[in-house]
N, CA, C and O atoms as CSV, one atom per row, in Angstrom:
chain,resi,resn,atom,element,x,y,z
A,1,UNK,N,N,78.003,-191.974,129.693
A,1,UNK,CA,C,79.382,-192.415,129.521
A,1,UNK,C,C,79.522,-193.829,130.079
A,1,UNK,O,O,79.172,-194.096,131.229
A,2,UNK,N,N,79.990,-194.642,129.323
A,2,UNK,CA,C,80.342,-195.980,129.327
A,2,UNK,C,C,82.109,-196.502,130.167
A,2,UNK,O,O,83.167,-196.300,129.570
A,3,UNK,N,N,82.062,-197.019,131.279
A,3,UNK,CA,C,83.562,-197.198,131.779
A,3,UNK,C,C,83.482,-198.532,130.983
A,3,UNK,O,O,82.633,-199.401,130.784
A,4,UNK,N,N,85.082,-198.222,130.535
A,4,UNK,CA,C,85.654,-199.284,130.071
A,4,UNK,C,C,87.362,-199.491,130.636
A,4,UNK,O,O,88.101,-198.507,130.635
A,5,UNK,N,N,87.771,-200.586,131.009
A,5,UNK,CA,C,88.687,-200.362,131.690
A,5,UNK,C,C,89.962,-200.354,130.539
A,5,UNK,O,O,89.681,-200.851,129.449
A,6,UNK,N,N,91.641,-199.701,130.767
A,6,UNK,CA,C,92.408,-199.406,129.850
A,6,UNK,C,C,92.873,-200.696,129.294
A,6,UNK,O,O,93.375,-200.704,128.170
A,7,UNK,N,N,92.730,-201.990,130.103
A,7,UNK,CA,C,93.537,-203.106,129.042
A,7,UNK,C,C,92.250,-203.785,128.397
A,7,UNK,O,O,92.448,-204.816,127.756
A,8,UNK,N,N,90.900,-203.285,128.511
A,8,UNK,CA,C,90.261,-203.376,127.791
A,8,UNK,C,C,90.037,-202.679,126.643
A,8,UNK,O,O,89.733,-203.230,125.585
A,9,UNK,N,N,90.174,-201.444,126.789
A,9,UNK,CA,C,89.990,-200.813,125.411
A,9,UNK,C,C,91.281,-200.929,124.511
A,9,UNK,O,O,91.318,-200.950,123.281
A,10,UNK,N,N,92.140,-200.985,125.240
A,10,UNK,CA,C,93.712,-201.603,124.169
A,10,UNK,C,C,93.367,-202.664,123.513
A,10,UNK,O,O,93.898,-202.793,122.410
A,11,UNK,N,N,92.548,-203.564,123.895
A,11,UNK,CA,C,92.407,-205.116,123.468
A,11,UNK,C,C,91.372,-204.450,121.996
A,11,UNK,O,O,91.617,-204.555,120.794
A,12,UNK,N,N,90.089,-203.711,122.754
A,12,UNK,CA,C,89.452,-203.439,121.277
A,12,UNK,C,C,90.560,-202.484,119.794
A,12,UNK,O,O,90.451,-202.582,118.572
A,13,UNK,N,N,91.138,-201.983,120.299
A,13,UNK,CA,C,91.942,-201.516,119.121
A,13,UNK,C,C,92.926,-201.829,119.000
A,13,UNK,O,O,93.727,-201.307,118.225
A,14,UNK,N,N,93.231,-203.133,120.016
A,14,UNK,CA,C,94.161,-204.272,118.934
A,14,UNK,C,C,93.257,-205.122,117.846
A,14,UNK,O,O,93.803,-205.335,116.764
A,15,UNK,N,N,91.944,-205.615,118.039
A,15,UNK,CA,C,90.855,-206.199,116.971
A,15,UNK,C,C,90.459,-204.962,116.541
A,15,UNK,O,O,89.632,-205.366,115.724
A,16,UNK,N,N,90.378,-203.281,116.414
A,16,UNK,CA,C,90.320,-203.338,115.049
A,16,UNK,C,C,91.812,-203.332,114.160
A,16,UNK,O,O,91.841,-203.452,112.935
A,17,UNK,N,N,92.647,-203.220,114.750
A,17,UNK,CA,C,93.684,-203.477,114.060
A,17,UNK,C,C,93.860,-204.290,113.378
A,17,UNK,O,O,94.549,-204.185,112.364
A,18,UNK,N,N,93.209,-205.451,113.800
A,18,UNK,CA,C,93.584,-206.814,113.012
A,18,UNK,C,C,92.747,-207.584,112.381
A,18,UNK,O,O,92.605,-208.776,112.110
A,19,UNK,N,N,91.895,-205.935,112.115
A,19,UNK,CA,C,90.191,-205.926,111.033
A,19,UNK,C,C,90.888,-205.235,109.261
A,19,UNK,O,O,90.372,-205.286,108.144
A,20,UNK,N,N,92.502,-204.520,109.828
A,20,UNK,CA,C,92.729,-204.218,108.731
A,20,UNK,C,C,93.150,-205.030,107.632
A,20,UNK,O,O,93.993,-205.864,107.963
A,21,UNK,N,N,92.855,-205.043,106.550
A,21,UNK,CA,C,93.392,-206.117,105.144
A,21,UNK,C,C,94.947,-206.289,104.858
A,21,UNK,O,O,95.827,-205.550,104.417
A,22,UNK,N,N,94.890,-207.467,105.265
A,22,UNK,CA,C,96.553,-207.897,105.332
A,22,UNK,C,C,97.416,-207.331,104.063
A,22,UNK,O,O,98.608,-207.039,104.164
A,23,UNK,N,N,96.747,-207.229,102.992
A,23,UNK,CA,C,97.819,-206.236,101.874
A,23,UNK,C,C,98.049,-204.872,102.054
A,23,UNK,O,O,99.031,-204.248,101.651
A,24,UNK,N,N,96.769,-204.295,102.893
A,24,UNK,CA,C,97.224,-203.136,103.641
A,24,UNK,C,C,98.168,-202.882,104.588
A,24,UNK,O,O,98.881,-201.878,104.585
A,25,UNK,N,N,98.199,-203.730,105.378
A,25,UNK,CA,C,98.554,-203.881,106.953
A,25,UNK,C,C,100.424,-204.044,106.518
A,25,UNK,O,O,101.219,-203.347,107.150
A,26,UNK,N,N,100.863,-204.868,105.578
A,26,UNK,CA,C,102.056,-205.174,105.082
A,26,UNK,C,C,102.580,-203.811,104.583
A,26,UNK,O,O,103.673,-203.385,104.956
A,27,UNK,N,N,101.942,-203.272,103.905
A,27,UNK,CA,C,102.708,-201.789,103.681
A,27,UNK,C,C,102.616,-201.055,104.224
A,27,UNK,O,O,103.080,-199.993,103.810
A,28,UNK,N,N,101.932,-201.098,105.571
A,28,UNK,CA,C,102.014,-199.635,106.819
A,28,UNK,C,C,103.752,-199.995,107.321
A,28,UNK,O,O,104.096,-201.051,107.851
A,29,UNK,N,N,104.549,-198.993,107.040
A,29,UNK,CA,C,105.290,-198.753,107.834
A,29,UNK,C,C,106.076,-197.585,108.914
A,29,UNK,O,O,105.957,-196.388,109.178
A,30,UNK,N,N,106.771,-198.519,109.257
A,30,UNK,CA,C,107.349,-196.877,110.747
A,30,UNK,C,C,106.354,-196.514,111.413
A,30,UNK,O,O,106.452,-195.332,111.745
A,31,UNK,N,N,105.454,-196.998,111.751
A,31,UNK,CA,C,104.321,-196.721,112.563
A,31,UNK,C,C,103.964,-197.173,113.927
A,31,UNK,O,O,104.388,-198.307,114.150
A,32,UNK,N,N,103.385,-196.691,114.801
A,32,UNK,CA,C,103.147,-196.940,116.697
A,32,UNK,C,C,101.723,-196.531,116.568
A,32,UNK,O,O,101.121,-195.566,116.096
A,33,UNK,N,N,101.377,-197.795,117.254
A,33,UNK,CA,C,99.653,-197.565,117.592
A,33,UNK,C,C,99.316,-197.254,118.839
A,33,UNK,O,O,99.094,-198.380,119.284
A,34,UNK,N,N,99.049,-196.236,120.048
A,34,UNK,CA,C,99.309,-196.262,121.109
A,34,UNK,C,C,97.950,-195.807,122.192
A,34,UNK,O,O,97.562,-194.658,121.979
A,35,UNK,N,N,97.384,-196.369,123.027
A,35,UNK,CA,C,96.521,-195.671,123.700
A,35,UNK,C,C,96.435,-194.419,124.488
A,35,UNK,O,O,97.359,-194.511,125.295
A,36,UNK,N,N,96.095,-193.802,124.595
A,36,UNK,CA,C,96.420,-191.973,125.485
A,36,UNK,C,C,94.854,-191.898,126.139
A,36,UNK,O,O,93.922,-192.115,125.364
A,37,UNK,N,N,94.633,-191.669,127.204
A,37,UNK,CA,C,93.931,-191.078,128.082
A,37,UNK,C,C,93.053,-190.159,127.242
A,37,UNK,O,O,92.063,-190.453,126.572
A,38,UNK,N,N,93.779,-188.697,127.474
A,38,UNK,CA,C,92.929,-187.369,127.101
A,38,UNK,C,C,94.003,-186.912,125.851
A,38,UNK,O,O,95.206,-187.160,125.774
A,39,UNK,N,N,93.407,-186.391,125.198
A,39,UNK,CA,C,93.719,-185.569,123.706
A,39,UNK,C,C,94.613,-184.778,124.457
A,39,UNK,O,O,94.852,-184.749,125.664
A,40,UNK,N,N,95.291,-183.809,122.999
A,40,UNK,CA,C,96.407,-182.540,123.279
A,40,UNK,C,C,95.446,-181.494,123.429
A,40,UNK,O,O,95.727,-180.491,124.085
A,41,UNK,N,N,93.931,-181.692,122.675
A,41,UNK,CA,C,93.008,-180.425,122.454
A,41,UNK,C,C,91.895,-181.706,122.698
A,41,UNK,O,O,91.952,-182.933,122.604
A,42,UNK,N,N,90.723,-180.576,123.112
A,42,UNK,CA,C,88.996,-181.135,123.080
A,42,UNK,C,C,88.953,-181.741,121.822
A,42,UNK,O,O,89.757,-181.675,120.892
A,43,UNK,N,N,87.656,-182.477,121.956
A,43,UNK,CA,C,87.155,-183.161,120.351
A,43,UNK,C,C,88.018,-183.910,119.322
A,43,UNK,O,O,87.843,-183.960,118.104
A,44,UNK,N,N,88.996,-184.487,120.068
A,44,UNK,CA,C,89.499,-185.727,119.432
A,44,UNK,C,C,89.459,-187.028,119.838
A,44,UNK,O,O,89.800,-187.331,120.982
A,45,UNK,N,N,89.030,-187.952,118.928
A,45,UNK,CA,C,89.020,-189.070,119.167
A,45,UNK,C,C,90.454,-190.067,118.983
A,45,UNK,O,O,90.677,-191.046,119.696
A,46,UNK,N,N,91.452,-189.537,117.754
A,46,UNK,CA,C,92.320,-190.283,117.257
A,46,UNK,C,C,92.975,-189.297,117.141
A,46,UNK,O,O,92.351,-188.332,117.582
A,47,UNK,N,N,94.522,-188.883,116.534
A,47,UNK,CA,C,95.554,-188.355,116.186
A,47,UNK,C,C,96.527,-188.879,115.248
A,47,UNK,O,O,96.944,-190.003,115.528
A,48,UNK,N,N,97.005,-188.311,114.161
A,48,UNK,CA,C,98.230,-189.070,113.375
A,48,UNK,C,C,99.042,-187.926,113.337
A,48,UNK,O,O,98.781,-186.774,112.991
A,49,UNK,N,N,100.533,-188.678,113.941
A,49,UNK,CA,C,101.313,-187.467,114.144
A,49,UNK,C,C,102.765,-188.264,112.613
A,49,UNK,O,O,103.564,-189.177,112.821
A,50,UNK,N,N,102.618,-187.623,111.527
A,50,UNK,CA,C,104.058,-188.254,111.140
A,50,UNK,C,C,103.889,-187.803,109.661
A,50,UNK,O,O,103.280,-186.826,109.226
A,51,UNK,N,N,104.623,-188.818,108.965
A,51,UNK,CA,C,104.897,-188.352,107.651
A,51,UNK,C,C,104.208,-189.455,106.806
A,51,UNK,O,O,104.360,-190.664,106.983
A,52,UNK,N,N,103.407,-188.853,105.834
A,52,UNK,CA,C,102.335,-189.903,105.380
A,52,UNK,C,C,103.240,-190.936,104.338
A,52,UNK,O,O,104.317,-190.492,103.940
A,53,UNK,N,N,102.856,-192.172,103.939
A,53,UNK,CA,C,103.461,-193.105,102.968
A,53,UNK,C,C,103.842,-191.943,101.924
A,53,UNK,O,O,105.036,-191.711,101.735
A,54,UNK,N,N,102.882,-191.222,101.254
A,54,UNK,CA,C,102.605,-190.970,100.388
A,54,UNK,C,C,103.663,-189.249,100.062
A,54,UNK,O,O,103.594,-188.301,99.280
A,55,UNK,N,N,104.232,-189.529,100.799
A,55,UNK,CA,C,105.433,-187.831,101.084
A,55,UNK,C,C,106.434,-188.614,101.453
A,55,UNK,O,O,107.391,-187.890,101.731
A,56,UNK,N,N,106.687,-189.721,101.594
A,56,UNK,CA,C,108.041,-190.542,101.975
A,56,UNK,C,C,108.653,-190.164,100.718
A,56,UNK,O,O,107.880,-190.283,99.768
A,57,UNK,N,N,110.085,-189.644,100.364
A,57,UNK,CA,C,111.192,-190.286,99.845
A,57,UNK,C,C,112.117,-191.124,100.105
A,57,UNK,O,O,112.127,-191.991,100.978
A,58,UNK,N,N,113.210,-190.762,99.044
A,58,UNK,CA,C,114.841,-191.778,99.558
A,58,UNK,C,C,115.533,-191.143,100.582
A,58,UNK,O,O,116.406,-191.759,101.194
A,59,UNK,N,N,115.143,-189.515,100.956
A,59,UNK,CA,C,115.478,-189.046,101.786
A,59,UNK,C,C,115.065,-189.786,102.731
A,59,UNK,O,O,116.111,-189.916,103.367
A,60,UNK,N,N,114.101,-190.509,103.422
A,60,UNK,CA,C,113.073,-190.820,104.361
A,60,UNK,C,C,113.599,-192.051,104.848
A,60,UNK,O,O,113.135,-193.143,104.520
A,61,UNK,N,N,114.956,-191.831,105.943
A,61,UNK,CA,C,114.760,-192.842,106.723
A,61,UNK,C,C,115.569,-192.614,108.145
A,61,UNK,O,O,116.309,-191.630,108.111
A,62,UNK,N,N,115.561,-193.280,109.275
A,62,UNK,CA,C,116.676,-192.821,110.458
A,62,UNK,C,C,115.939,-191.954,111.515
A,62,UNK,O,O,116.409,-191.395,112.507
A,63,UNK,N,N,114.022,-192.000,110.814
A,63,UNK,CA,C,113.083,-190.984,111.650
A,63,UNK,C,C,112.806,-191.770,112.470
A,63,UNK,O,O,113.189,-192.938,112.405
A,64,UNK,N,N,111.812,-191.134,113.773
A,64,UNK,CA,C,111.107,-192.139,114.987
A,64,UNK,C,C,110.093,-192.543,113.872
A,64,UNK,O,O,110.085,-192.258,112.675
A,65,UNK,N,N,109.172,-193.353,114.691
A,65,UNK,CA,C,108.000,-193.921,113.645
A,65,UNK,C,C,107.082,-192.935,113.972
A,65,UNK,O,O,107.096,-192.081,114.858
A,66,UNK,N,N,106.023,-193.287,112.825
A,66,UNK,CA,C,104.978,-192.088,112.967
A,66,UNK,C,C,104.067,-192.335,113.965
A,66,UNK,O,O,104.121,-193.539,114.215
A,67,UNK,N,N,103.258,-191.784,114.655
A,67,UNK,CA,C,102.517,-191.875,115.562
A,67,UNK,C,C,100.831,-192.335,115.228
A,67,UNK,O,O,100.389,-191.778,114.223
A,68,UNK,N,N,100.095,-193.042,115.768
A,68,UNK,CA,C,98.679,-192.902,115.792
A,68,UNK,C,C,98.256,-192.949,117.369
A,68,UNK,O,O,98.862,-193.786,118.039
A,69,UNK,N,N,97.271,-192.134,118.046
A,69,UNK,CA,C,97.188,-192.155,118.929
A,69,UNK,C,C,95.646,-192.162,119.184
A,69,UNK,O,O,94.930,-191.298,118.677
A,70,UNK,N,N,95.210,-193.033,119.884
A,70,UNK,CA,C,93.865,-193.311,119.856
A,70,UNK,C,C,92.909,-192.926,121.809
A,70,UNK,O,O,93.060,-193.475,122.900
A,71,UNK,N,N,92.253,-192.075,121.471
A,71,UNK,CA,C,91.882,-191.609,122.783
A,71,UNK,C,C,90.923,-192.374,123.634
A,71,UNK,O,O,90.012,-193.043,123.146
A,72,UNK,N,N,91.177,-192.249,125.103
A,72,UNK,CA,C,90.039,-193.397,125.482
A,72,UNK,C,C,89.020,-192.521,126.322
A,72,UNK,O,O,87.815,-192.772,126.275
A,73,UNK,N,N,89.549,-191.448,127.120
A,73,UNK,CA,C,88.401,-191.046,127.364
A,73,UNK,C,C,87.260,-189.938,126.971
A,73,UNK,O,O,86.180,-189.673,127.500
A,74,UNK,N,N,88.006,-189.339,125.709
A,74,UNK,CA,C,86.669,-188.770,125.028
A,74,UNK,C,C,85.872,-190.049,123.871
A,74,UNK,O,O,84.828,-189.813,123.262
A,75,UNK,N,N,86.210,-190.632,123.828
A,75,UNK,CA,C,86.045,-192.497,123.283
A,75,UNK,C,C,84.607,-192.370,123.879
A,75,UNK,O,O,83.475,-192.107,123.473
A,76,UNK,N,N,85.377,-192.766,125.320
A,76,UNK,CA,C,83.878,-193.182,126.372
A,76,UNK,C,C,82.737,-192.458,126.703
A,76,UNK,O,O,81.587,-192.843,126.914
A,77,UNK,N,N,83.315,-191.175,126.718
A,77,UNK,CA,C,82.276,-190.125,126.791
A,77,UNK,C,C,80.949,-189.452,125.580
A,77,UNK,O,O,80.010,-188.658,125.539
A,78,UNK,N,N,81.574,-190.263,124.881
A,78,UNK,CA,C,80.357,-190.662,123.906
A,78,UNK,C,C,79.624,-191.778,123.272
A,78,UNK,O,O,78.840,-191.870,122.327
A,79,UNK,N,N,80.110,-192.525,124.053
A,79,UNK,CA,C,79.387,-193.778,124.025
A,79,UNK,C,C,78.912,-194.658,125.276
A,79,UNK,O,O,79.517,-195.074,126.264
A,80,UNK,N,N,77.637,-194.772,124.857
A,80,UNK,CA,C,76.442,-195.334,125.876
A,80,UNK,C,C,76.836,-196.790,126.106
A,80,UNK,O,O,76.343,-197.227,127.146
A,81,UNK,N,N,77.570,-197.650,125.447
A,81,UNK,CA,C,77.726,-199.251,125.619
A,81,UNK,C,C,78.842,-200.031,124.892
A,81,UNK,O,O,79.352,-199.491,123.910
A,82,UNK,N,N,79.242,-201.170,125.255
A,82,UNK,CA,C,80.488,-201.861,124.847
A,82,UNK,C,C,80.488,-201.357,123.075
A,82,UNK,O,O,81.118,-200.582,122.354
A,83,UNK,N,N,79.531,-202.194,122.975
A,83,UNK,CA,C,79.427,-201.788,121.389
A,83,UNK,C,C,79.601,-200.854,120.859
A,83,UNK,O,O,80.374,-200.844,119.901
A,84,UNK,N,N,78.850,-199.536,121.339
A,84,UNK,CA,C,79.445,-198.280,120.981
A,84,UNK,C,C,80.588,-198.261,120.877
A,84,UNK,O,O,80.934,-198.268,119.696
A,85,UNK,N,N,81.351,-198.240,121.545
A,85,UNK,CA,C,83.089,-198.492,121.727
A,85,UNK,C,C,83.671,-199.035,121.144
A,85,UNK,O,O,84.764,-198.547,120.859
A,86,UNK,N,N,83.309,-200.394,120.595
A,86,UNK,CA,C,83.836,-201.044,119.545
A,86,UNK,C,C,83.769,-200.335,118.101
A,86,UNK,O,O,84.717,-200.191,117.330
A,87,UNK,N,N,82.211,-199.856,117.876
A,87,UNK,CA,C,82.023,-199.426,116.487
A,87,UNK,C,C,82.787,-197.973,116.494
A,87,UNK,O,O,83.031,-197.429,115.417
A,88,UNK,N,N,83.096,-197.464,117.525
A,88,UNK,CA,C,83.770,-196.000,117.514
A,88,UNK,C,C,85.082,-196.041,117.421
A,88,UNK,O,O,85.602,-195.163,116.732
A,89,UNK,N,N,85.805,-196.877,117.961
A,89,UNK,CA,C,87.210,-197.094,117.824
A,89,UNK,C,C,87.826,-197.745,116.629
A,89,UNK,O,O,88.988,-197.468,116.329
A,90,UNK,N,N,86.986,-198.755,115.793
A,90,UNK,CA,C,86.779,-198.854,114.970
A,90,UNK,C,C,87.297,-197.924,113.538
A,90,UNK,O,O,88.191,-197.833,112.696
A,91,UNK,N,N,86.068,-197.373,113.964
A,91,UNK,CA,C,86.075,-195.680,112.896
A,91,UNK,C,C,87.038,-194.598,112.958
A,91,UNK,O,O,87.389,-193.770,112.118
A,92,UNK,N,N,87.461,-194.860,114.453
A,92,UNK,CA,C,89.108,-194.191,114.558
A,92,UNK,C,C,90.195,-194.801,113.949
A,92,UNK,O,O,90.905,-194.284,113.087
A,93,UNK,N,N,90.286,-195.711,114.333
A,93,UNK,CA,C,91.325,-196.588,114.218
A,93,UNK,C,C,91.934,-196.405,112.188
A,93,UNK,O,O,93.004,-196.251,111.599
A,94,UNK,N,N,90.432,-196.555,111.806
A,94,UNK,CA,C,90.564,-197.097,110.265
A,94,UNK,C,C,90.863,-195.261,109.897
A,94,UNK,O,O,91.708,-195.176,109.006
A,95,UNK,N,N,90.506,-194.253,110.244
A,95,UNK,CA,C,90.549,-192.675,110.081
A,95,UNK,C,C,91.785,-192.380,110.172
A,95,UNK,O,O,92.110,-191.479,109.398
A,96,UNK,N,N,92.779,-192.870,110.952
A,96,UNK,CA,C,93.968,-192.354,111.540
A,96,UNK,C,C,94.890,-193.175,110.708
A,96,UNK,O,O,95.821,-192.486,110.292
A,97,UNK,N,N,94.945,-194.546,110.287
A,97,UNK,CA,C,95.160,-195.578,109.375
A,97,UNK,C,C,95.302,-194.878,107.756
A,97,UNK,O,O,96.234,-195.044,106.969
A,98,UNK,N,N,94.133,-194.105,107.576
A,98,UNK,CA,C,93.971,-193.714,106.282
A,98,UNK,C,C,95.262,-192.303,106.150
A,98,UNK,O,O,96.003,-192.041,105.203
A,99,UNK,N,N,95.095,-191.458,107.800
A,99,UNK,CA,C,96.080,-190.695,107.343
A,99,UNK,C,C,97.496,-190.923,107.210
A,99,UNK,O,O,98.376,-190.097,106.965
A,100,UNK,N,N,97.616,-192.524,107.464
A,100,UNK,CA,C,99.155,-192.882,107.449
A,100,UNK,C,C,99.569,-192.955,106.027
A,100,UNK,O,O,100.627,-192.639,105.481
A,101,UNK,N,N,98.223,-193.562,105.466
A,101,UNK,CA,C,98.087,-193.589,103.920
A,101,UNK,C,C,98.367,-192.559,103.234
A,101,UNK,O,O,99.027,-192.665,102.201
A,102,UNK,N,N,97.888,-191.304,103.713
A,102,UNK,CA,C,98.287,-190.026,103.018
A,102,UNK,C,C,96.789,-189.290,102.104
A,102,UNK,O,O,96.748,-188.435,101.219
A,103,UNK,N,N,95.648,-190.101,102.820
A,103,UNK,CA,C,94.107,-189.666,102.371
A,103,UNK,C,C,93.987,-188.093,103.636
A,103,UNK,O,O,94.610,-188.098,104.698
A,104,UNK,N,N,93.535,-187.501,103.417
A,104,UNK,CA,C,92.917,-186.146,104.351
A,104,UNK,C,C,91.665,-186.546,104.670
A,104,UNK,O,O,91.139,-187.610,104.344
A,105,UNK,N,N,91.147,-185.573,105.387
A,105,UNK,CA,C,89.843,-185.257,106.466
A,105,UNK,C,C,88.748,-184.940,105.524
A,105,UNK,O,O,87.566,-185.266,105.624
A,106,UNK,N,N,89.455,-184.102,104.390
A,106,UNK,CA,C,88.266,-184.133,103.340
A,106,UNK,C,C,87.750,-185.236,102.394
A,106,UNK,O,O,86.618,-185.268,101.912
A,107,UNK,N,N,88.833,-186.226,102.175
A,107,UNK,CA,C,88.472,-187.541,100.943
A,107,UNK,C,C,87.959,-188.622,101.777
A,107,UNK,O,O,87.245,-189.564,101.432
A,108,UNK,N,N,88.642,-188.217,103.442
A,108,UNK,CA,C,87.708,-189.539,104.337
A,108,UNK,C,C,86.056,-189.280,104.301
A,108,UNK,O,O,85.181,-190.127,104.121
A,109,UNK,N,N,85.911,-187.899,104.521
A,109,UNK,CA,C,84.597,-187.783,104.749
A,109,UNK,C,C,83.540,-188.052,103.325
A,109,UNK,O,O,82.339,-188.295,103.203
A,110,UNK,N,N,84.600,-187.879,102.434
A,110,UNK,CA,C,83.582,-187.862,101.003
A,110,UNK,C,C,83.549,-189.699,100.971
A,110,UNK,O,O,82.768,-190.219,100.175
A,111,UNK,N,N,84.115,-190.282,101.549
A,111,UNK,CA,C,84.026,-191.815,100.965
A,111,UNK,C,C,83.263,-192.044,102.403
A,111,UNK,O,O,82.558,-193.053,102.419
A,112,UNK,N,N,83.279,-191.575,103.135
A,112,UNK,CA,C,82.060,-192.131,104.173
A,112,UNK,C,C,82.778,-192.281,105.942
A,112,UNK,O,O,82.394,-193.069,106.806
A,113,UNK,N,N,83.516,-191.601,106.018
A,113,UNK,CA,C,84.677,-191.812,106.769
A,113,UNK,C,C,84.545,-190.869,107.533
A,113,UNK,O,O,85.386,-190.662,108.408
């Protein structure tokens, strides 16, 4: 396990944030990117708590924003070095991103995700 300190790992998943493609990045909305310690359950790295683009109606507005929540210390606990950390948060970041999109756990994994 790799220590990384918390306004450091905020800083890495503010760059990958700002790894995402600006025509993407313009249509994420109602959304909070936020760092958390420890998961609600074991074996998470990331979380998307909300209502995907893609289930929005005209009904759809006056909600909190949707959540992404990105974990730091099961993060660290699997990764041996800075880099690790980068390329792992990374892969969260863009996973949790996709479910804002309204892609699942099954079409991430079939495209490589």
């Amino acid at each position: 396990m790799i220590d990384v300190p918390l306004n450091r790992f905020e800083e890495l998943v503010v760059e990958a944030l700002d790894t995402v493609p600006p025509d993407l990045a313009k249509v994420m909305d109602n959304v909070v990117v936020v760092v958390v310690d420890d998961p609600p359950e074991p074996g998470l790295l990331g979380l998307y708590t909300g209502i995907p683009l893609t289930e929005r109606g005209e009904w759809y507005s006056g909600v909190l924003p949707d959540r992404i929540e990105i974990y730091r210390n099961p993060t660290l606990e699997i990764c041996e070095t800075e880099e690790d950390v980068v390329e792992e948060v990374q892969i969260t970041v863009v996973h949790e991103i996709a479910h804002h999109f309204g892609i699942n756990d099954e079409r991430l994994h079939e495209l490589g995700w």
